[in-house]
């Protein structure tokens, strides 16, 4: 049984206060999209994808979706589920989707949705504050972007050794494709580093400097698999690409955590 002290330890926010979009992802092709959380129950999760969102995808029955938001129920944390219903609502210009959650992993930051209470719960035990949780998430996000750069360098070096590329073809590929991706990753990492510094310089003002639209652009992927379709048949190249996609998924989870923390300040 939950003790009264446990309730005081958590900051709680009703689901009705969640009026900002999250980032989700189809698991089969790693395609990200924004969504709005509509409802949470033991039967599943309801989301919508309005036309006005900047990053949209049309979801279909049986698509497996990673919501990159932890939902806690009976001691289990779920983040991934399948589409069990979907319908386009012309009046509201949005697709509404029902998901049955099936699997996931423990949340990392103590920020999650409680399905039974239909609330966001933020663990503030052990002298934790919204501000120092934010700083930790931003620091981790910088490290994840650095990880993307490392795998990208490995991928570039591997492509340089592939016999199917002439030196001229590889040079053009590196300059026009890999070089552009590398530049965008570095730009996004610099943005996160500046956000980290702002949180360190003025911890109480961390949320004031947080622009969620700029943050979304910095956290979304720089590498799209369509550019590397021929390489996916190569086991080594596919390994590097999937490692990058795994890091991107963790960045989506971090973005969603920051959105929930931001909601906690409103």
PDB file of C-alpha atoms in Angstrom:
ATOM      1  CA  UNK A   1       0.000   0.000   0.000  1.00  0.00           C
ATOM      2  CA  UNK A   2       1.295   3.454  -0.913  1.00  0.00           C
ATOM      3  CA  UNK A   3       2.233   5.526   2.139  1.00  0.00           C
ATOM      4  CA  UNK A   4       1.359   9.241   2.511  1.00  0.00           C
ATOM      5  CA  UNK A   5       5.086  10.094   2.346  1.00  0.00           C
ATOM      6  CA  UNK A   6       5.204   8.499  -1.106  1.00  0.00           C
ATOM      7  CA  UNK A   7       2.549  10.921  -2.326  1.00  0.00           C
ATOM      8  CA  UNK A   8       4.516  13.895  -0.997  1.00  0.00           C
ATOM      9  CA  UNK A   9       7.679  12.615  -2.674  1.00  0.00           C
ATOM     10  CA  UNK A  10       6.111  12.850  -6.150  1.00  0.00           C
ATOM     11  CA  UNK A  11       4.984  15.930  -8.009  1.00  0.00           C
ATOM     12  CA  UNK A  12       1.762  14.942  -9.759  1.00  0.00           C
ATOM     13  CA  UNK A  13       0.093  16.452 -12.827  1.00  0.00           C
ATOM     14  CA  UNK A  14      -3.264  15.439 -14.249  1.00  0.00           C
ATOM     15  CA  UNK A  15      -3.284  14.163 -17.827  1.00  0.00           C
ATOM     16  CA  UNK A  16      -5.550  17.111 -18.722  1.00  0.00           C
ATOM     17  CA  UNK A  17      -2.528  19.392 -18.231  1.00  0.00           C
ATOM     18  CA  UNK A  18      -0.641  17.631 -21.044  1.00  0.00           C
ATOM     19  CA  UNK A  19      -1.204  20.047 -23.919  1.00  0.00           C
ATOM     20  CA  UNK A  20       2.189  19.766 -25.645  1.00  0.00           C
ATOM     21  CA  UNK A  21       3.231  17.212 -28.293  1.00  0.00           C
ATOM     22  CA  UNK A  22       5.599  14.306 -27.748  1.00  0.00           C
ATOM     23  CA  UNK A  23       7.779  12.425 -30.238  1.00  0.00           C
ATOM     24  CA  UNK A  24       7.012   8.796 -31.097  1.00  0.00           C
ATOM     25  CA  UNK A  25       8.503   6.402 -33.603  1.00  0.00           C
ATOM     26  CA  UNK A  26       7.468   3.474 -35.775  1.00  0.00           C
ATOM     27  CA  UNK A  27       9.673   0.553 -34.793  1.00  0.00           C
ATOM     28  CA  UNK A  28       9.928  -1.111 -38.219  1.00  0.00           C
ATOM     29  CA  UNK A  29      11.498   1.861 -40.056  1.00  0.00           C
ATOM     30  CA  UNK A  30      12.489   4.162 -37.153  1.00  0.00           C
ATOM     31  CA  UNK A  31      10.326   6.959 -38.604  1.00  0.00           C
ATOM     32  CA  UNK A  32       9.630   9.623 -35.952  1.00  0.00           C
ATOM     33  CA  UNK A  33       6.461  11.702 -35.640  1.00  0.00           C
ATOM     34  CA  UNK A  34       4.818  14.051 -33.186  1.00  0.00           C
ATOM     35  CA  UNK A  35       1.639  13.148 -31.340  1.00  0.00           C
ATOM     36  CA  UNK A  36      -0.713  14.454 -28.687  1.00  0.00           C
ATOM     37  CA  UNK A  37      -1.640  12.268 -25.713  1.00  0.00           C
ATOM     38  CA  UNK A  38      -5.428  11.994 -25.413  1.00  0.00           C
ATOM     39  CA  UNK A  39      -6.187   9.304 -22.866  1.00  0.00           C
ATOM     40  CA  UNK A  40      -4.543   6.690 -20.669  1.00  0.00           C
ATOM     41  CA  UNK A  41      -6.219   3.633 -19.179  1.00  0.00           C
ATOM     42  CA  UNK A  42      -5.459   0.010 -18.352  1.00  0.00           C
ATOM     43  CA  UNK A  43      -6.978  -0.828 -21.727  1.00  0.00           C
ATOM     44  CA  UNK A  44      -4.379   1.173 -23.612  1.00  0.00           C
ATOM     45  CA  UNK A  45      -3.301   4.637 -24.683  1.00  0.00           C
ATOM     46  CA  UNK A  46      -5.103   7.043 -26.987  1.00  0.00           C
ATOM     47  CA  UNK A  47      -3.131   9.534 -29.075  1.00  0.00           C
ATOM     48  CA  UNK A  48      -3.906  11.946 -31.881  1.00  0.00           C
ATOM     49  CA  UNK A  49      -1.860  13.305 -34.775  1.00  0.00           C
ATOM     50  CA  UNK A  50      -3.365  16.671 -35.768  1.00  0.00           C
ATOM     51  CA  UNK A  51      -2.595  18.185 -39.153  1.00  0.00           C
ATOM     52  CA  UNK A  52      -1.020  21.247 -37.495  1.00  0.00           C
ATOM     53  CA  UNK A  53       1.908  19.306 -36.040  1.00  0.00           C
ATOM     54  CA  UNK A  54       5.245  20.000 -37.729  1.00  0.00           C
ATOM     55  CA  UNK A  55       6.269  16.321 -37.967  1.00  0.00           C
ATOM     56  CA  UNK A  56       3.425  13.981 -38.944  1.00  0.00           C
ATOM     57  CA  UNK A  57       2.987  10.386 -40.099  1.00  0.00           C
ATOM     58  CA  UNK A  58      -0.128   8.412 -40.993  1.00  0.00           C
ATOM     59  CA  UNK A  59      -0.273   5.337 -38.791  1.00  0.00           C
ATOM     60  CA  UNK A  60      -1.986   2.089 -39.782  1.00  0.00           C
ATOM     61  CA  UNK A  61      -3.485  -0.915 -38.041  1.00  0.00           C
ATOM     62  CA  UNK A  62      -0.911  -3.217 -36.419  1.00  0.00           C
ATOM     63  CA  UNK A  63       1.921  -0.686 -36.733  1.00  0.00           C
ATOM     64  CA  UNK A  64       4.195  -1.119 -33.732  1.00  0.00           C
ATOM     65  CA  UNK A  65       4.884   2.245 -32.105  1.00  0.00           C
ATOM     66  CA  UNK A  66       7.415   3.348 -29.518  1.00  0.00           C
ATOM     67  CA  UNK A  67       5.841   6.300 -27.706  1.00  0.00           C
ATOM     68  CA  UNK A  68       9.134   7.032 -25.904  1.00  0.00           C
ATOM     69  CA  UNK A  69       7.124   7.871 -22.791  1.00  0.00           C
ATOM     70  CA  UNK A  70       7.113   5.477 -19.823  1.00  0.00           C
ATOM     71  CA  UNK A  71       3.676   4.318 -18.658  1.00  0.00           C
ATOM     72  CA  UNK A  72       3.726   2.626 -15.260  1.00  0.00           C
ATOM     73  CA  UNK A  73       1.127   0.016 -14.303  1.00  0.00           C
ATOM     74  CA  UNK A  74       1.335  -2.586 -11.518  1.00  0.00           C
ATOM     75  CA  UNK A  75       5.101  -2.233 -11.240  1.00  0.00           C
ATOM     76  CA  UNK A  76       5.653  -2.636 -14.994  1.00  0.00           C
ATOM     77  CA  UNK A  77       6.811   0.139 -17.325  1.00  0.00           C
ATOM     78  CA  UNK A  78       5.508   0.079 -20.900  1.00  0.00           C
ATOM     79  CA  UNK A  79       6.529   2.281 -23.825  1.00  0.00           C
ATOM     80  CA  UNK A  80       5.817   0.222 -26.944  1.00  0.00           C
ATOM     81  CA  UNK A  81       2.506  -0.970 -28.353  1.00  0.00           C
ATOM     82  CA  UNK A  82       0.550  -1.781 -31.480  1.00  0.00           C
ATOM     83  CA  UNK A  83      -2.171   0.200 -33.219  1.00  0.00           C
ATOM     84  CA  UNK A  84      -5.510  -1.499 -32.501  1.00  0.00           C
ATOM     85  CA  UNK A  85      -7.751   1.233 -33.881  1.00  0.00           C
ATOM     86  CA  UNK A  86      -7.331   4.337 -35.993  1.00  0.00           C
ATOM     87  CA  UNK A  87      -9.722   6.855 -37.543  1.00  0.00           C
ATOM     88  CA  UNK A  88      -9.443  10.146 -39.362  1.00  0.00           C
ATOM     89  CA  UNK A  89     -11.589  12.928 -37.826  1.00  0.00           C
ATOM     90  CA  UNK A  90     -12.236  15.411 -40.591  1.00  0.00           C
ATOM     91  CA  UNK A  91     -13.807  18.078 -38.352  1.00  0.00           C
ATOM     92  CA  UNK A  92     -10.687  18.300 -36.174  1.00  0.00           C
ATOM     93  CA  UNK A  93      -8.303  17.414 -39.015  1.00  0.00           C
ATOM     94  CA  UNK A  94      -6.532  14.748 -37.008  1.00  0.00           C
ATOM     95  CA  UNK A  95      -5.951  11.023 -36.924  1.00  0.00           C
ATOM     96  CA  UNK A  96      -6.920   9.362 -33.641  1.00  0.00           C
ATOM     97  CA  UNK A  97      -5.166   6.167 -32.690  1.00  0.00           C
ATOM     98  CA  UNK A  98      -5.641   3.559 -29.981  1.00  0.00           C
ATOM     99  CA  UNK A  99      -2.602   1.574 -28.857  1.00  0.00           C
ATOM    100  CA  UNK A 100      -2.354  -1.593 -26.796  1.00  0.00           C
ATOM    101  CA  UNK A 101       0.941  -1.349 -24.875  1.00  0.00           C
ATOM    102  CA  UNK A 102       2.892  -4.589 -24.737  1.00  0.00           C
ATOM    103  CA  UNK A 103       6.492  -3.963 -23.655  1.00  0.00           C
ATOM    104  CA  UNK A 104       9.042  -1.412 -22.539  1.00  0.00           C
ATOM    105  CA  UNK A 105      11.869  -0.699 -20.129  1.00  0.00           C
ATOM    106  CA  UNK A 106      12.182   0.999 -16.721  1.00  0.00           C
ATOM    107  CA  UNK A 107      12.172   4.786 -16.850  1.00  0.00           C
ATOM    108  CA  UNK A 108      15.569   6.384 -16.334  1.00  0.00           C
ATOM    109  CA  UNK A 109      14.728   9.715 -14.713  1.00  0.00           C
ATOM    110  CA  UNK A 110      11.783   9.024 -12.405  1.00  0.00           C
ATOM    111  CA  UNK A 111       9.400  10.901 -14.736  1.00  0.00           C
ATOM    112  CA  UNK A 112       6.507   8.780 -16.004  1.00  0.00           C
ATOM    113  CA  UNK A 113       2.767   8.398 -16.470  1.00  0.00           C
ATOM    114  CA  UNK A 114       0.869   6.438 -13.844  1.00  0.00           C
ATOM    115  CA  UNK A 115      -1.883   4.591 -15.657  1.00  0.00           C
ATOM    116  CA  UNK A 116      -4.041   3.957 -12.567  1.00  0.00           C
ATOM    117  CA  UNK A 117      -4.112   7.620 -11.466  1.00  0.00           C
ATOM    118  CA  UNK A 118      -3.914   9.055 -15.018  1.00  0.00           C
ATOM    119  CA  UNK A 119      -1.196  11.457 -13.839  1.00  0.00           C
ATOM    120  CA  UNK A 120       2.367  12.414 -14.653  1.00  0.00           C
ATOM    121  CA  UNK A 121       4.509  11.468 -11.643  1.00  0.00           C
ATOM    122  CA  UNK A 122       7.872  13.181 -11.110  1.00  0.00           C
ATOM    123  CA  UNK A 123      10.055  11.653  -8.404  1.00  0.00           C
ATOM    124  CA  UNK A 124      11.424  14.502  -6.264  1.00  0.00           C
ATOM    125  CA  UNK A 125      12.863  12.290  -3.557  1.00  0.00           C
ATOM    126  CA  UNK A 126      16.469  12.618  -2.384  1.00  0.00           C
ATOM    127  CA  UNK A 127      16.648  16.415  -2.797  1.00  0.00           C
ATOM    128  CA  UNK A 128      15.805  16.153  -6.495  1.00  0.00           C
ATOM    129  CA  UNK A 129      14.278  19.216  -8.191  1.00  0.00           C
ATOM    130  CA  UNK A 130      12.796  19.803 -11.611  1.00  0.00           C
ATOM    131  CA  UNK A 131      15.873  21.886 -12.427  1.00  0.00           C
ATOM    132  CA  UNK A 132      18.505  19.283 -11.580  1.00  0.00           C
ATOM    133  CA  UNK A 133      16.549  16.554 -13.371  1.00  0.00           C
ATOM    134  CA  UNK A 134      16.471  18.828 -16.438  1.00  0.00           C
ATOM    135  CA  UNK A 135      20.241  19.359 -16.212  1.00  0.00           C
ATOM    136  CA  UNK A 136      20.862  15.613 -16.044  1.00  0.00           C
ATOM    137  CA  UNK A 137      18.646  14.945 -19.085  1.00  0.00           C
ATOM    138  CA  UNK A 138      20.359  17.694 -21.098  1.00  0.00           C
ATOM    139  CA  UNK A 139      23.832  16.407 -20.147  1.00  0.00           C
ATOM    140  CA  UNK A 140      22.856  12.896 -21.228  1.00  0.00           C
ATOM    141  CA  UNK A 141      21.484  14.264 -24.503  1.00  0.00           C
ATOM    142  CA  UNK A 142      24.809  15.935 -25.291  1.00  0.00           C
ATOM    143  CA  UNK A 143      26.540  12.591 -24.733  1.00  0.00           C
ATOM    144  CA  UNK A 144      24.037  10.829 -27.002  1.00  0.00           C
ATOM    145  CA  UNK A 145      24.719  13.315 -29.811  1.00  0.00           C
ATOM    146  CA  UNK A 146      28.438  12.716 -29.359  1.00  0.00           C
ATOM    147  CA  UNK A 147      27.715   9.015 -29.686  1.00  0.00           C
ATOM    148  CA  UNK A 148      25.945   9.669 -33.001  1.00  0.00           C
ATOM    149  CA  UNK A 149      29.071  11.492 -34.232  1.00  0.00           C
ATOM    150  CA  UNK A 150      31.311   8.576 -33.224  1.00  0.00           C
ATOM    151  CA  UNK A 151      29.187   6.018 -35.085  1.00  0.00           C
ATOM    152  CA  UNK A 152      28.982   8.363 -38.062  1.00  0.00           C
ATOM    153  CA  UNK A 153      32.791   8.533 -38.217  1.00  0.00           C
ATOM    154  CA  UNK A 154      32.962   4.713 -38.083  1.00  0.00           C
ATOM    155  CA  UNK A 155      30.373   4.532 -40.855  1.00  0.00           C
ATOM    156  CA  UNK A 156      32.304   7.008 -43.020  1.00  0.00           C
ATOM    157  CA  UNK A 157      35.545   5.069 -42.543  1.00  0.00           C
ATOM    158  CA  UNK A 158      33.786   1.807 -43.385  1.00  0.00           C
ATOM    159  CA  UNK A 159      32.305   3.198 -46.596  1.00  0.00           C
ATOM    160  CA  UNK A 160      35.768   4.409 -47.635  1.00  0.00           C
ATOM    161  CA  UNK A 161      36.962   0.784 -47.550  1.00  0.00           C
ATOM    162  CA  UNK A 162      34.062  -0.665 -49.552  1.00  0.00           C
ATOM    163  CA  UNK A 163      35.207  -1.870 -52.976  1.00  0.00           C
ATOM    164  CA  UNK A 164      31.982  -0.768 -54.670  1.00  0.00           C
ATOM    165  CA  UNK A 165      32.976   2.920 -54.356  1.00  0.00           C
ATOM    166  CA  UNK A 166      35.685   4.471 -56.506  1.00  0.00           C
ATOM    167  CA  UNK A 167      37.751   7.136 -54.701  1.00  0.00           C
ATOM    168  CA  UNK A 168      35.890   9.815 -56.658  1.00  0.00           C
ATOM    169  CA  UNK A 169      32.473   8.367 -55.801  1.00  0.00           C
ATOM    170  CA  UNK A 170      33.344   8.067 -52.114  1.00  0.00           C
ATOM    171  CA  UNK A 171      34.634  11.653 -52.004  1.00  0.00           C
ATOM    172  CA  UNK A 172      31.357  12.920 -53.524  1.00  0.00           C
ATOM    173  CA  UNK A 173      29.303  10.753 -51.134  1.00  0.00           C
ATOM    174  CA  UNK A 174      31.287  11.944 -48.110  1.00  0.00           C
ATOM    175  CA  UNK A 175      31.001  15.621 -49.081  1.00  0.00           C
ATOM    176  CA  UNK A 176      27.349  15.706 -50.116  1.00  0.00           C
ATOM    177  CA  UNK A 177      25.777  13.177 -47.727  1.00  0.00           C
ATOM    178  CA  UNK A 178      27.997  12.282 -44.781  1.00  0.00           C
ATOM    179  CA  UNK A 179      29.449  15.794 -44.491  1.00  0.00           C
ATOM    180  CA  UNK A 180      25.991  17.372 -44.360  1.00  0.00           C
ATOM    181  CA  UNK A 181      24.818  14.900 -41.704  1.00  0.00           C
ATOM    182  CA  UNK A 182      27.981  15.488 -39.661  1.00  0.00           C
ATOM    183  CA  UNK A 183      27.473  19.263 -39.793  1.00  0.00           C
ATOM    184  CA  UNK A 184      23.854  19.042 -38.647  1.00  0.00           C
ATOM    185  CA  UNK A 185      24.736  16.699 -35.765  1.00  0.00           C
ATOM    186  CA  UNK A 186      27.418  19.146 -34.617  1.00  0.00           C
ATOM    187  CA  UNK A 187      25.024  22.111 -34.859  1.00  0.00           C
ATOM    188  CA  UNK A 188      22.418  20.279 -32.793  1.00  0.00           C
ATOM    189  CA  UNK A 189      25.036  19.207 -30.253  1.00  0.00           C
ATOM    190  CA  UNK A 190      26.179  22.835 -29.906  1.00  0.00           C
ATOM    191  CA  UNK A 191      22.599  23.852 -29.194  1.00  0.00           C
ATOM    192  CA  UNK A 192      22.341  21.214 -26.458  1.00  0.00           C
ATOM    193  CA  UNK A 193      25.702  22.259 -25.027  1.00  0.00           C
ATOM    194  CA  UNK A 194      24.501  25.871 -24.850  1.00  0.00           C
ATOM    195  CA  UNK A 195      21.332  24.692 -23.086  1.00  0.00           C
ATOM    196  CA  UNK A 196      23.456  22.686 -20.655  1.00  0.00           C
ATOM    197  CA  UNK A 197      25.575  25.759 -19.910  1.00  0.00           C
ATOM    198  CA  UNK A 198      22.469  27.889 -19.359  1.00  0.00           C
ATOM    199  CA  UNK A 199      21.174  25.309 -16.860  1.00  0.00           C
ATOM    200  CA  UNK A 200      24.530  25.370 -15.057  1.00  0.00           C
ATOM    201  CA  UNK A 201      24.832  29.174 -15.015  1.00  0.00           C
ATOM    202  CA  UNK A 202      21.280  29.843 -13.816  1.00  0.00           C
ATOM    203  CA  UNK A 203      19.632  26.616 -12.639  1.00  0.00           C
ATOM    204  CA  UNK A 204      16.375  28.318 -11.693  1.00  0.00           C
ATOM    205  CA  UNK A 205      16.162  29.890 -15.173  1.00  0.00           C
ATOM    206  CA  UNK A 206      16.750  26.636 -17.061  1.00  0.00           C
ATOM    207  CA  UNK A 207      13.130  26.258 -18.079  1.00  0.00           C
ATOM    208  CA  UNK A 208      12.911  29.917 -19.079  1.00  0.00           C
ATOM    209  CA  UNK A 209      15.575  29.336 -21.734  1.00  0.00           C
ATOM    210  CA  UNK A 210      13.897  26.152 -22.995  1.00  0.00           C
ATOM    211  CA  UNK A 211      12.333  26.646 -26.443  1.00  0.00           C
ATOM    212  CA  UNK A 212      10.538  23.361 -27.127  1.00  0.00           C
ATOM    213  CA  UNK A 213      10.408  23.882 -30.892  1.00  0.00           C
ATOM    214  CA  UNK A 214      14.154  24.525 -31.093  1.00  0.00           C
ATOM    215  CA  UNK A 215      14.716  21.585 -28.771  1.00  0.00           C
ATOM    216  CA  UNK A 216      12.604  19.306 -30.992  1.00  0.00           C
ATOM    217  CA  UNK A 217      14.634  20.249 -34.061  1.00  0.00           C
ATOM    218  CA  UNK A 218      17.873  19.567 -32.171  1.00  0.00           C
ATOM    219  CA  UNK A 219      16.677  16.164 -30.937  1.00  0.00           C
ATOM    220  CA  UNK A 220      15.195  14.857 -34.193  1.00  0.00           C
ATOM    221  CA  UNK A 221      17.349  12.661 -36.466  1.00  0.00           C
ATOM    222  CA  UNK A 222      19.928  13.995 -38.871  1.00  0.00           C
ATOM    223  CA  UNK A 223      20.335  10.646 -40.647  1.00  0.00           C
ATOM    224  CA  UNK A 224      17.510   9.068 -42.655  1.00  0.00           C
ATOM    225  CA  UNK A 225      17.739   5.431 -43.691  1.00  0.00           C
ATOM    226  CA  UNK A 226      16.398   6.122 -47.202  1.00  0.00           C
ATOM    227  CA  UNK A 227      19.810   7.618 -48.024  1.00  0.00           C
ATOM    228  CA  UNK A 228      21.476   4.332 -47.081  1.00  0.00           C
ATOM    229  CA  UNK A 229      19.078   1.690 -48.448  1.00  0.00           C
ATOM    230  CA  UNK A 230      21.771  -0.055 -50.484  1.00  0.00           C
ATOM    231  CA  UNK A 231      24.051  -0.175 -47.426  1.00  0.00           C
ATOM    232  CA  UNK A 232      21.440  -1.920 -45.284  1.00  0.00           C
ATOM    233  CA  UNK A 233      22.252  -5.184 -47.048  1.00  0.00           C
ATOM    234  CA  UNK A 234      25.751  -4.984 -45.611  1.00  0.00           C
ATOM    235  CA  UNK A 235      25.825  -6.380 -42.072  1.00  0.00           C
ATOM    236  CA  UNK A 236      28.558  -4.039 -40.776  1.00  0.00           C
ATOM    237  CA  UNK A 237      27.009  -0.874 -42.236  1.00  0.00           C
ATOM    238  CA  UNK A 238      23.567  -1.915 -40.974  1.00  0.00           C
ATOM    239  CA  UNK A 239      25.054  -2.417 -37.495  1.00  0.00           C
ATOM    240  CA  UNK A 240      26.351   1.166 -37.405  1.00  0.00           C
ATOM    241  CA  UNK A 241      23.104   2.575 -38.806  1.00  0.00           C
ATOM    242  CA  UNK A 242      20.984   0.736 -36.257  1.00  0.00           C
ATOM    243  CA  UNK A 243      23.281   1.865 -33.445  1.00  0.00           C
ATOM    244  CA  UNK A 244      22.699   5.465 -34.537  1.00  0.00           C
ATOM    245  CA  UNK A 245      18.942   4.858 -34.648  1.00  0.00           C
ATOM    246  CA  UNK A 246      19.067   3.418 -31.125  1.00  0.00           C
ATOM    247  CA  UNK A 247      20.749   6.608 -29.873  1.00  0.00           C
ATOM    248  CA  UNK A 248      18.152   8.714 -31.691  1.00  0.00           C
ATOM    249  CA  UNK A 249      15.380   6.799 -29.928  1.00  0.00           C
ATOM    250  CA  UNK A 250      16.974   7.587 -26.573  1.00  0.00           C
ATOM    251  CA  UNK A 251      17.074  11.252 -27.588  1.00  0.00           C
ATOM    252  CA  UNK A 252      13.334  11.122 -28.298  1.00  0.00           C
ATOM    253  CA  UNK A 253      12.786   9.705 -24.811  1.00  0.00           C
ATOM    254  CA  UNK A 254      14.880  12.523 -23.356  1.00  0.00           C
ATOM    255  CA  UNK A 255      12.921  15.116 -25.309  1.00  0.00           C
ATOM    256  CA  UNK A 256       9.644  13.714 -23.979  1.00  0.00           C
ATOM    257  CA  UNK A 257      11.051  13.738 -20.446  1.00  0.00           C
ATOM    258  CA  UNK A 258      11.922  17.431 -20.840  1.00  0.00           C
ATOM    259  CA  UNK A 259       8.417  18.152 -22.116  1.00  0.00           C
ATOM    260  CA  UNK A 260       6.925  16.515 -19.005  1.00  0.00           C
ATOM    261  CA  UNK A 261       9.315  18.474 -16.764  1.00  0.00           C
ATOM    262  CA  UNK A 262       8.362  21.686 -18.583  1.00  0.00           C
ATOM    263  CA  UNK A 263       4.672  20.933 -18.046  1.00  0.00           C
ATOM    264  CA  UNK A 264       5.517  20.584 -14.363  1.00  0.00           C
ATOM    265  CA  UNK A 265       6.573  24.252 -14.273  1.00  0.00           C
ATOM    266  CA  UNK A 266       3.394  25.633 -15.872  1.00  0.00           C
TER     267      UNK A 266
END
